[in-house]
Amino acid sequence: MVNRTKTATTNVGFTHEDFAKLLDKYDYHFSPGDIVAGTVFSIEPRGALIDIGAKTAAYIPIQEMSINRVDQPEEVLQNNETREFFILADENEEGQLTLSIRRIEYMRAWERVRQLQAEDATVRSLIFATNRGGALVRIEGLRGFIPGSHISTRKPKEELVGEELPLKFLEVDEDRNRLVLSHRRALVERKMNKLEVGEVVIGVVRGIKPYGAFIDIGGVSGLLHISEISHEHIETPHNVFNVNDEVKVMIIDLDAERGRISLSTKQLEAEPGDMVRDPQLVYAKAEEMAAKYREQLNAPPAVMEIPLPPVDDDYEVPDAMEEPEIPEEVVAEAVEEATAEV
């Protein structure tokens, strides 16, 4: 009995003091910017305590739990869950580190959108707000902006909230926190897959500017530049078109990268100035003139033939591998000139 009592006294459990001394033997290096594994061991109303192996539990505030809005910590974290955390700030006065999940998601989201831009991918997203300049969307959790000039729809901007649009990337700049997208480019690309240069299409005049008219072609906008309206000089497109006019135009360029369709009625004129004098005549002959335009477009480039001088029958053609013999007097004259120059 005595021996057992002594043994029990000798094998006393690991005390808090022993644990503290053991921790002191280890040199922990946790720095802001590190990504570490941690386990949730206490969820609080506005955050959570995370065990990352440091002397003091680290803390993650609710605003750092996700790239998206979080109302309750339980939406993101569960007790005893282990996952990656980003060390956001160094130890405070109590030796506690501040963690973030949002920063990890943020970095990976930018990596993903850069990849999507490199692939020239089309993405879809809901518009969640609009302003004077355009509309706001979320791509991979990041806030993106669609300039008003790149929204191709007849709806007022205010009515677009909640609508899903196909989008192409215009600018992806993490350093400046700029993510700019285009609805117009996505539509033009889709439409371009069905259009060809030299094709005649029917459109509606949606806007007239001093430099040309914007024509709606099945939901996408093309520009009929003033220089492409007629072979005759035109002071202003208003002299030829009115808004809502239905017109026939020919496609002369498709620029998918810039999301632009260039149009022409000049190339459909049988006689210079027909578009000014009688647009209906131009429209009636549009397909015929477009066919001629396509023929010229697809014709092989003309080769200029240079007439050769007549061949003297008495002229002996030298062997291509033989060097022609130079008369001695010519050689002597060349040597004399070279010596004089020196």
C-alpha positions as a LaTeX table, in Angstrom:
\begin{tabular}{lrrr}
\hline
Residue & $x$ (\AA) & $y$ (\AA) & $z$ (\AA) \\
\hline
Met1 & 0.00 & 0.00 & 0.00 \\
Val2 & 2.81 & 2.36 & 0.89 \\
Asn3 & 4.62 & 1.66 & $-2.34$ \\
Arg4 & 1.51 & 2.33 & $-4.41$ \\
Thr5 & 0.95 & 5.65 & $-2.67$ \\
Lys6 & 4.49 & 6.77 & $-3.44$ \\
Thr7 & 4.11 & 5.77 & $-7.08$ \\
Ala8 & 0.88 & 7.72 & $-7.46$ \\
Thr9 & 2.51 & 10.76 & $-5.92$ \\
Thr10 & 5.48 & 10.48 & $-8.27$ \\
Asn11 & 3.36 & 10.31 & $-11.49$ \\
Val12 & 1.44 & 13.54 & $-10.96$ \\
Gly13 & $-0.28$ & 14.83 & $-14.17$ \\
Phe14 & 1.13 & 17.52 & $-16.50$ \\
Thr15 & 0.65 & 20.91 & $-14.77$ \\
His16 & $-0.05$ & 24.32 & $-16.36$ \\
Glu17 & 3.41 & 25.43 & $-15.29$ \\
Asp18 & 4.97 & 22.46 & $-17.09$ \\
Phe19 & 2.94 & 23.24 & $-20.21$ \\
Ala20 & 4.03 & 26.90 & $-20.18$ \\
Lys21 & 7.68 & 25.87 & $-19.81$ \\
Leu22 & 7.31 & 23.45 & $-22.73$ \\
Leu23 & 5.84 & 26.18 & $-24.96$ \\
Asp24 & 8.75 & 28.45 & $-24.11$ \\
Lys25 & 11.09 & 25.90 & $-25.67$ \\
Tyr26 & 9.45 & 26.40 & $-29.09$ \\
Asp27 & 10.05 & 29.46 & $-31.24$ \\
Tyr28 & 6.85 & 30.35 & $-33.09$ \\
His29 & 7.14 & 32.59 & $-36.14$ \\
Phe30 & 3.71 & 33.81 & $-37.19$ \\
Ser31 & 3.87 & 36.87 & $-39.43$ \\
Pro32 & 1.17 & 38.93 & $-41.19$ \\
Gly33 & 0.66 & 37.49 & $-44.66$ \\
Asp34 & 1.22 & 33.86 & $-43.61$ \\
Ile35 & $-1.44$ & 31.25 & $-44.36$ \\
Val36 & $-1.79$ & 28.73 & $-41.53$ \\
Ala37 & $-4.04$ & 25.85 & $-40.55$ \\
Gly38 & $-6.31$ & 26.47 & $-37.58$ \\
Thr39 & $-9.15$ & 24.82 & $-35.67$ \\
Val40 & $-12.25$ & 26.63 & $-34.45$ \\
Phe41 & $-12.75$ & 26.06 & $-30.72$ \\
Ser42 & $-15.07$ & 28.90 & $-29.71$ \\
Ile43 & $-17.64$ & 30.85 & $-31.72$ \\
Glu44 & $-18.59$ & 34.27 & $-30.37$ \\
Pro45 & $-21.37$ & 36.70 & $-31.40$ \\
Arg46 & $-19.09$ & 38.81 & $-33.63$ \\
Gly47 & $-16.19$ & 36.47 & $-34.32$ \\
Ala48 & $-14.45$ & 33.23 & $-33.37$ \\
Leu49 & $-11.38$ & 31.99 & $-31.51$ \\
Ile50 & $-9.04$ & 29.82 & $-33.55$ \\
Asp51 & $-6.28$ & 27.48 & $-32.36$ \\
Ile52 & $-3.32$ & 27.83 & $-34.74$ \\
Gly53 & $-0.75$ & 26.38 & $-32.33$ \\
Ala54 & 0.31 & 29.71 & $-30.83$ \\
Lys55 & 0.48 & 30.45 & $-27.10$ \\
Thr56 & $-2.71$ & 32.49 & $-27.29$ \\
Ala57 & $-5.80$ & 31.72 & $-29.36$ \\
Ala58 & $-6.06$ & 33.80 & $-32.54$ \\
Tyr59 & $-9.22$ & 35.78 & $-33.33$ \\
Ile60 & $-11.17$ & 36.21 & $-36.56$ \\
Pro61 & $-13.76$ & 39.03 & $-36.63$ \\
Ile62 & $-17.02$ & 38.42 & $-38.50$ \\
Gln63 & $-16.16$ & 40.93 & $-41.24$ \\
Glu64 & $-13.10$ & 38.84 & $-42.13$ \\
Met65 & $-14.95$ & 35.54 & $-42.43$ \\
Ser66 & $-15.92$ & 35.80 & $-46.09$ \\
Ile67 & $-15.57$ & 37.89 & $-49.22$ \\
Asn68 & $-19.38$ & 38.08 & $-49.11$ \\
Arg69 & $-21.56$ & 39.58 & $-46.39$ \\
Val70 & $-21.89$ & 37.44 & $-43.24$ \\
Asp71 & $-24.55$ & 38.11 & $-40.58$ \\
Gln72 & $-23.75$ & 35.22 & $-38.23$ \\
Pro73 & $-20.38$ & 33.45 & $-37.71$ \\
Glu74 & $-22.17$ & 30.09 & $-37.93$ \\
Glu75 & $-22.84$ & 30.80 & $-41.63$ \\
Val76 & $-19.14$ & 30.20 & $-42.28$ \\
Leu77 & $-17.56$ & 28.39 & $-39.30$ \\
Gln78 & $-18.43$ & 25.42 & $-37.13$ \\
Asn79 & $-16.85$ & 24.32 & $-33.82$ \\
Asn80 & $-13.89$ & 21.93 & $-34.25$ \\
Glu81 & $-13.67$ & 22.74 & $-37.97$ \\
Thr82 & $-10.12$ & 22.92 & $-39.32$ \\
Arg83 & $-9.27$ & 25.09 & $-42.30$ \\
Glu84 & $-6.82$ & 27.68 & $-43.67$ \\
Phe85 & $-6.56$ & 31.18 & $-42.24$ \\
Phe86 & $-4.63$ & 34.26 & $-43.34$ \\
Ile87 & $-2.71$ & 36.12 & $-40.61$ \\
Leu88 & $-4.01$ & 39.65 & $-41.03$ \\
Ala89 & $-2.38$ & 41.49 & $-38.14$ \\
Asp90 & 0.44 & 40.91 & $-35.68$ \\
Glu91 & $-0.13$ & 40.21 & $-32.00$ \\
Asn92 & $-2.00$ & 42.84 & $-30.01$ \\
Glu93 & $-1.28$ & 43.79 & $-26.39$ \\
Glu94 & $-2.70$ & 40.46 & $-25.24$ \\
Gly95 & $-0.49$ & 38.51 & $-27.66$ \\
Gln96 & $-3.45$ & 37.65 & $-29.89$ \\
Leu97 & $-3.17$ & 37.39 & $-33.69$ \\
Thr98 & $-5.98$ & 38.57 & $-36.03$ \\
Leu99 & $-6.99$ & 36.16 & $-38.79$ \\
Ser100 & $-8.90$ & 36.39 & $-42.07$ \\
Ile101 & $-10.64$ & 34.04 & $-44.47$ \\
Arg102 & $-11.79$ & 36.91 & $-46.65$ \\
Arg103 & $-8.22$ & 37.75 & $-47.67$ \\
Ile104 & $-7.58$ & 34.19 & $-48.90$ \\
Glu105 & $-10.81$ & 34.20 & $-50.89$ \\
Tyr106 & $-9.93$ & 37.66 & $-52.25$ \\
Met107 & $-6.49$ & 36.53 & $-53.52$ \\
Arg108 & $-7.90$ & 33.38 & $-55.09$ \\
Ala109 & $-10.76$ & 35.32 & $-56.70$ \\
Trp110 & $-8.32$ & 37.67 & $-58.46$ \\
Glu111 & $-6.29$ & 34.68 & $-59.60$ \\
Arg112 & $-9.44$ & 33.13 & $-61.04$ \\
Val113 & $-10.63$ & 36.26 & $-62.91$ \\
Arg114 & $-7.15$ & 36.75 & $-64.39$ \\
Gln115 & $-7.37$ & 33.19 & $-65.69$ \\
Leu116 & $-10.86$ & 33.84 & $-67.11$ \\
Gln117 & $-9.63$ & 36.99 & $-68.84$ \\
Ala118 & $-6.65$ & 35.11 & $-70.32$ \\
Glu119 & $-9.09$ & 32.53 & $-71.70$ \\
Asp120 & $-11.33$ & 35.35 & $-73.05$ \\
Ala121 & $-14.18$ & 33.61 & $-71.26$ \\
Thr122 & $-17.78$ & 34.82 & $-71.15$ \\
Val123 & $-19.23$ & 34.91 & $-67.62$ \\
Arg124 & $-22.76$ & 35.50 & $-66.38$ \\
Ser125 & $-23.69$ & 37.60 & $-63.37$ \\
Leu126 & $-26.65$ & 39.32 & $-61.75$ \\
Ile127 & $-26.73$ & 43.10 & $-61.56$ \\
Phe128 & $-27.15$ & 44.04 & $-57.89$ \\
Ala129 & $-27.04$ & 47.85 & $-58.22$ \\
Thr130 & $-26.84$ & 50.66 & $-60.77$ \\
Asn131 & $-25.48$ & 54.20 & $-60.69$ \\
Arg132 & $-25.07$ & 57.11 & $-63.08$ \\
Gly133 & $-22.03$ & 55.52 & $-64.70$ \\
Gly134 & $-23.31$ & 51.98 & $-65.20$ \\
Ala135 & $-24.09$ & 48.79 & $-63.27$ \\
Leu136 & $-22.48$ & 46.71 & $-60.51$ \\
Val137 & $-22.08$ & 42.92 & $-60.51$ \\
Arg138 & $-20.11$ & 40.28 & $-58.57$ \\
Ile139 & $-17.65$ & 37.97 & $-60.30$ \\
Glu140 & $-16.08$ & 35.25 & $-58.12$ \\
Gly141 & $-17.15$ & 37.39 & $-55.13$ \\
Leu142 & $-15.37$ & 40.51 & $-56.44$ \\
Arg143 & $-17.29$ & 43.67 & $-57.25$ \\
Gly144 & $-17.25$ & 44.42 & $-60.98$ \\
Phe145 & $-18.40$ & 47.46 & $-62.93$ \\
Ile146 & $-20.15$ & 47.61 & $-66.33$ \\
Pro147 & $-19.89$ & 51.09 & $-67.91$ \\
Gly148 & $-23.17$ & 52.38 & $-69.28$ \\
Ser149 & $-21.70$ & 52.45 & $-72.80$ \\
His150 & $-21.11$ & 48.69 & $-72.53$ \\
Ile151 & $-24.68$ & 47.77 & $-71.54$ \\
Ser152 & $-26.60$ & 46.72 & $-74.66$ \\
Thr153 & $-30.25$ & 46.68 & $-73.70$ \\
Arg154 & $-33.29$ & 48.85 & $-74.31$ \\
Lys155 & $-34.30$ & 48.71 & $-70.65$ \\
Pro156 & $-33.58$ & 51.70 & $-68.39$ \\
Lys157 & $-30.63$ & 50.98 & $-66.11$ \\
Glu158 & $-32.84$ & 51.18 & $-63.02$ \\
Glu159 & $-34.84$ & 48.17 & $-64.25$ \\
Leu160 & $-31.76$ & 45.99 & $-64.71$ \\
Val161 & $-31.27$ & 45.19 & $-61.01$ \\
Gly162 & $-31.68$ & 41.43 & $-60.56$ \\
Glu163 & $-31.17$ & 40.69 & $-64.26$ \\
Glu164 & $-28.45$ & 38.23 & $-65.30$ \\
Leu165 & $-26.21$ & 39.32 & $-68.18$ \\
Pro166 & $-23.47$ & 37.61 & $-70.22$ \\
Leu167 & $-20.22$ & 39.56 & $-69.77$ \\
Lys168 & $-16.69$ & 39.79 & $-71.16$ \\
Phe169 & $-13.68$ & 41.19 & $-69.31$ \\
Leu170 & $-12.38$ & 44.63 & $-70.27$ \\
Glu171 & $-9.96$ & 45.28 & $-67.39$ \\
Val172 & $-8.62$ & 43.09 & $-64.57$ \\
Asp173 & $-6.27$ & 45.08 & $-62.32$ \\
Glu174 & $-5.79$ & 43.80 & $-58.78$ \\
Asp175 & $-3.31$ & 46.55 & $-57.84$ \\
Arg176 & $-5.87$ & 49.25 & $-58.65$ \\
Asn177 & $-8.79$ & 47.09 & $-57.52$ \\
Arg178 & $-10.46$ & 47.56 & $-60.91$ \\
Leu179 & $-12.66$ & 44.91 & $-62.49$ \\
Val180 & $-14.43$ & 46.26 & $-65.58$ \\
Leu181 & $-16.74$ & 44.19 & $-67.79$ \\
Ser182 & $-18.74$ & 44.55 & $-70.99$ \\
His183 & $-22.19$ & 43.27 & $-71.81$ \\
Arg184 & $-21.91$ & 44.69 & $-75.32$ \\
Arg185 & $-18.75$ & 42.69 & $-76.10$ \\
Ala186 & $-20.40$ & 39.45 & $-75.00$ \\
Leu187 & $-23.42$ & 40.09 & $-77.24$ \\
Val188 & $-21.31$ & 41.22 & $-80.17$ \\
Glu189 & $-19.14$ & 38.10 & $-79.92$ \\
Arg190 & $-22.20$ & 35.88 & $-79.89$ \\
Lys191 & $-23.72$ & 37.80 & $-82.78$ \\
Met192 & $-20.42$ & 37.86 & $-84.68$ \\
Asn193 & $-20.37$ & 34.08 & $-84.74$ \\
Lys194 & $-23.40$ & 34.31 & $-87.04$ \\
Leu195 & $-22.29$ & 37.32 & $-89.12$ \\
Glu196 & $-19.83$ & 37.70 & $-91.98$ \\
Val197 & $-18.05$ & 40.60 & $-93.60$ \\
Gly198 & $-19.91$ & 41.45 & $-96.83$ \\
Glu199 & $-23.27$ & 40.32 & $-95.45$ \\
Val200 & $-26.33$ & 42.58 & $-95.82$ \\
Val201 & $-28.44$ & 42.93 & $-92.67$ \\
Ile202 & $-31.53$ & 44.89 & $-91.71$ \\
Gly203 & $-31.27$ & 47.22 & $-88.74$ \\
Val204 & $-32.94$ & 50.14 & $-87.02$ \\
Val205 & $-31.37$ & 53.56 & $-86.46$ \\
Arg206 & $-31.12$ & 54.00 & $-82.67$ \\
Gly207 & $-28.95$ & 57.09 & $-82.47$ \\
Ile208 & $-27.44$ & 59.75 & $-84.72$ \\
Lys209 & $-24.20$ & 61.57 & $-83.95$ \\
Pro210 & $-22.18$ & 64.08 & $-86.01$ \\
Tyr211 & $-19.76$ & 61.27 & $-86.91$ \\
Gly212 & $-22.33$ & 58.63 & $-87.89$ \\
Ala213 & $-25.41$ & 56.58 & $-87.04$ \\
Phe214 & $-25.76$ & 53.71 & $-84.57$ \\
Ile215 & $-27.73$ & 50.83 & $-86.04$ \\
Asp216 & $-29.35$ & 48.12 & $-83.91$ \\
Ile217 & $-28.84$ & 44.71 & $-85.51$ \\
Gly218 & $-30.75$ & 42.06 & $-83.62$ \\
Gly219 & $-29.85$ & 43.47 & $-80.21$ \\
Val220 & $-26.29$ & 44.61 & $-80.89$ \\
Ser221 & $-25.16$ & 48.02 & $-82.07$ \\
Gly222 & $-23.09$ & 48.72 & $-85.17$ \\
Leu223 & $-21.64$ & 52.03 & $-86.34$ \\
Leu224 & $-22.38$ & 53.43 & $-89.79$ \\
His225 & $-19.66$ & 56.07 & $-89.96$ \\
Ile226 & $-20.44$ & 59.24 & $-91.91$ \\
Ser227 & $-17.67$ & 58.39 & $-94.38$ \\
Glu228 & $-19.42$ & 55.07 & $-95.15$ \\
Ile229 & $-22.89$ & 56.49 & $-95.86$ \\
Ser230 & $-22.29$ & 57.62 & $-99.44$ \\
His231 & $-19.61$ & 58.25 & $-102.04$ \\
Glu232 & $-20.85$ & 61.83 & $-102.04$ \\
His233 & $-19.91$ & 64.24 & $-99.25$ \\
Ile234 & $-22.48$ & 64.45 & $-96.45$ \\
Glu235 & $-22.60$ & 67.34 & $-93.98$ \\
Thr236 & $-24.45$ & 65.39 & $-91.29$ \\
Pro237 & $-26.10$ & 61.94 & $-91.00$ \\
His238 & $-29.33$ & 63.76 & $-90.08$ \\
Asn239 & $-29.65$ & 64.66 & $-93.78$ \\
Val240 & $-30.03$ & 60.96 & $-94.62$ \\
Phe241 & $-31.49$ & 59.21 & $-91.55$ \\
Asn242 & $-34.00$ & 59.66 & $-88.75$ \\
Val243 & $-34.09$ & 57.75 & $-85.47$ \\
Asn244 & $-36.18$ & 54.55 & $-85.80$ \\
Asp245 & $-35.64$ & 54.34 & $-89.58$ \\
Glu246 & $-35.34$ & 50.78 & $-90.83$ \\
Val247 & $-32.25$ & 50.46 & $-93.01$ \\
Lys248 & $-30.27$ & 47.92 & $-95.01$ \\
Val249 & $-26.55$ & 47.99 & $-94.33$ \\
Met250 & $-23.56$ & 45.87 & $-95.21$ \\
Ile251 & $-21.03$ & 44.63 & $-92.65$ \\
Ile252 & $-17.51$ & 45.75 & $-93.59$ \\
Asp253 & $-15.65$ & 44.88 & $-90.37$ \\
Leu254 & $-16.11$ & 42.68 & $-87.28$ \\
Asp255 & $-13.79$ & 43.49 & $-84.37$ \\
Ala256 & $-14.54$ & 40.90 & $-81.66$ \\
Glu257 & $-11.73$ & 42.10 & $-79.39$ \\
Arg258 & $-13.12$ & 45.64 & $-79.21$ \\
Gly259 & $-16.75$ & 44.56 & $-79.57$ \\
Arg260 & $-17.38$ & 46.66 & $-82.67$ \\
Ile261 & $-19.32$ & 46.14 & $-85.89$ \\
Ser262 & $-18.59$ & 48.56 & $-88.73$ \\
Leu263 & $-21.30$ & 49.09 & $-91.35$ \\
Ser264 & $-21.61$ & 50.68 & $-94.79$ \\
Thr265 & $-24.26$ & 51.84 & $-97.24$ \\
Lys266 & $-21.68$ & 53.50 & $-99.49$ \\
Gln267 & $-20.55$ & 50.08 & $-100.73$ \\
Leu268 & $-24.16$ & 49.34 & $-101.75$ \\
Glu269 & $-24.49$ & 52.35 & $-104.05$ \\
Ala270 & $-24.74$ & 51.47 & $-107.75$ \\
Glu271 & $-23.97$ & 55.11 & $-108.56$ \\
Pro272 & $-22.19$ & 57.60 & $-106.27$ \\
Gly273 & $-24.76$ & 59.60 & $-104.30$ \\
Asp274 & $-27.64$ & 57.09 & $-104.61$ \\
Met275 & $-27.92$ & 56.94 & $-100.82$ \\
Val276 & $-28.53$ & 60.68 & $-100.68$ \\
Arg277 & $-30.93$ & 60.84 & $-103.65$ \\
Asp278 & $-32.87$ & 57.57 & $-103.29$ \\
Pro279 & $-32.12$ & 55.27 & $-100.33$ \\
Gln280 & $-34.90$ & 52.85 & $-101.37$ \\
Leu281 & $-33.09$ & 52.22 & $-104.66$ \\
Val282 & $-29.94$ & 51.35 & $-102.70$ \\
Tyr283 & $-31.90$ & 48.97 & $-100.46$ \\
Ala284 & $-33.50$ & 47.31 & $-103.50$ \\
Lys285 & $-30.09$ & 46.58 & $-105.07$ \\
Ala286 & $-28.31$ & 45.89 & $-101.78$ \\
Glu287 & $-27.85$ & 42.13 & $-102.19$ \\
Glu288 & $-26.68$ & 42.53 & $-105.80$ \\
Met289 & $-24.07$ & 45.15 & $-104.85$ \\
Ala290 & $-22.99$ & 43.15 & $-101.81$ \\
Ala291 & $-22.37$ & 40.10 & $-104.02$ \\
Lys292 & $-20.04$ & 42.20 & $-106.19$ \\
Tyr293 & $-18.29$ & 43.49 & $-103.07$ \\
Arg294 & $-17.71$ & 39.92 & $-101.85$ \\
Glu295 & $-16.34$ & 38.91 & $-105.24$ \\
Gln296 & $-13.81$ & 41.74 & $-105.08$ \\
Leu297 & $-13.04$ & 40.85 & $-101.47$ \\
Asn298 & $-12.35$ & 37.20 & $-102.28$ \\
Ala299 & $-10.57$ & 37.79 & $-105.59$ \\
Pro300 & $-6.84$ & 36.98 & $-105.55$ \\
Pro301 & $-4.61$ & 40.06 & $-105.58$ \\
Ala302 & $-3.78$ & 41.26 & $-109.08$ \\
Val303 & $-0.23$ & 40.56 & $-110.23$ \\
Met304 & 1.41 & 43.34 & $-112.21$ \\
Glu305 & 3.02 & 41.96 & $-115.36$ \\
Ile306 & 6.21 & 43.74 & $-116.39$ \\
Pro307 & 6.95 & 43.27 & $-120.10$ \\
Leu308 & 10.40 & 41.81 & $-120.79$ \\
Pro309 & 12.69 & 43.33 & $-123.42$ \\
Pro310 & 12.93 & 41.37 & $-126.66$ \\
Val311 & 15.61 & 38.70 & $-126.65$ \\
Asp312 & 18.37 & 38.99 & $-129.22$ \\
Asp313 & 18.74 & 35.63 & $-130.89$ \\
Asp314 & 22.51 & 36.18 & $-131.16$ \\
Tyr315 & 22.86 & 36.77 & $-127.39$ \\
Glu316 & 24.51 & 33.87 & $-125.61$ \\
Val317 & 23.04 & 33.22 & $-122.17$ \\
Pro318 & 25.91 & 32.60 & $-119.68$ \\
Asp319 & 25.92 & 29.60 & $-117.39$ \\
Ala320 & 24.38 & 30.54 & $-114.02$ \\
Met321 & 27.34 & 29.02 & $-112.21$ \\
Glu322 & 29.93 & 30.78 & $-114.39$ \\
Glu323 & 31.28 & 34.18 & $-113.50$ \\
Pro324 & 31.22 & 36.53 & $-116.49$ \\
Glu325 & 34.63 & 37.54 & $-117.77$ \\
Ile326 & 35.45 & 41.20 & $-117.05$ \\
Pro327 & 37.60 & 42.97 & $-119.66$ \\
Glu328 & 41.11 & 43.88 & $-118.41$ \\
Glu329 & 40.71 & 47.57 & $-119.30$ \\
Val330 & 37.62 & 47.80 & $-117.05$ \\
Val331 & 39.55 & 46.26 & $-114.12$ \\
Ala332 & 42.47 & 48.67 & $-114.62$ \\
Glu333 & 40.11 & 51.66 & $-114.72$ \\
Ala334 & 38.42 & 50.56 & $-111.46$ \\
Val335 & 41.81 & 50.13 & $-109.71$ \\
Glu336 & 42.90 & 53.59 & $-110.85$ \\
Glu337 & 39.69 & 55.18 & $-109.44$ \\
Ala338 & 40.05 & 53.36 & $-106.11$ \\
Thr339 & 43.71 & 54.49 & $-105.78$ \\
Ala340 & 42.77 & 58.09 & $-106.57$ \\
Glu341 & 40.05 & 58.09 & $-103.85$ \\
Val342 & 42.49 & 56.82 & $-101.22$ \\
\hline
\end{tabular}
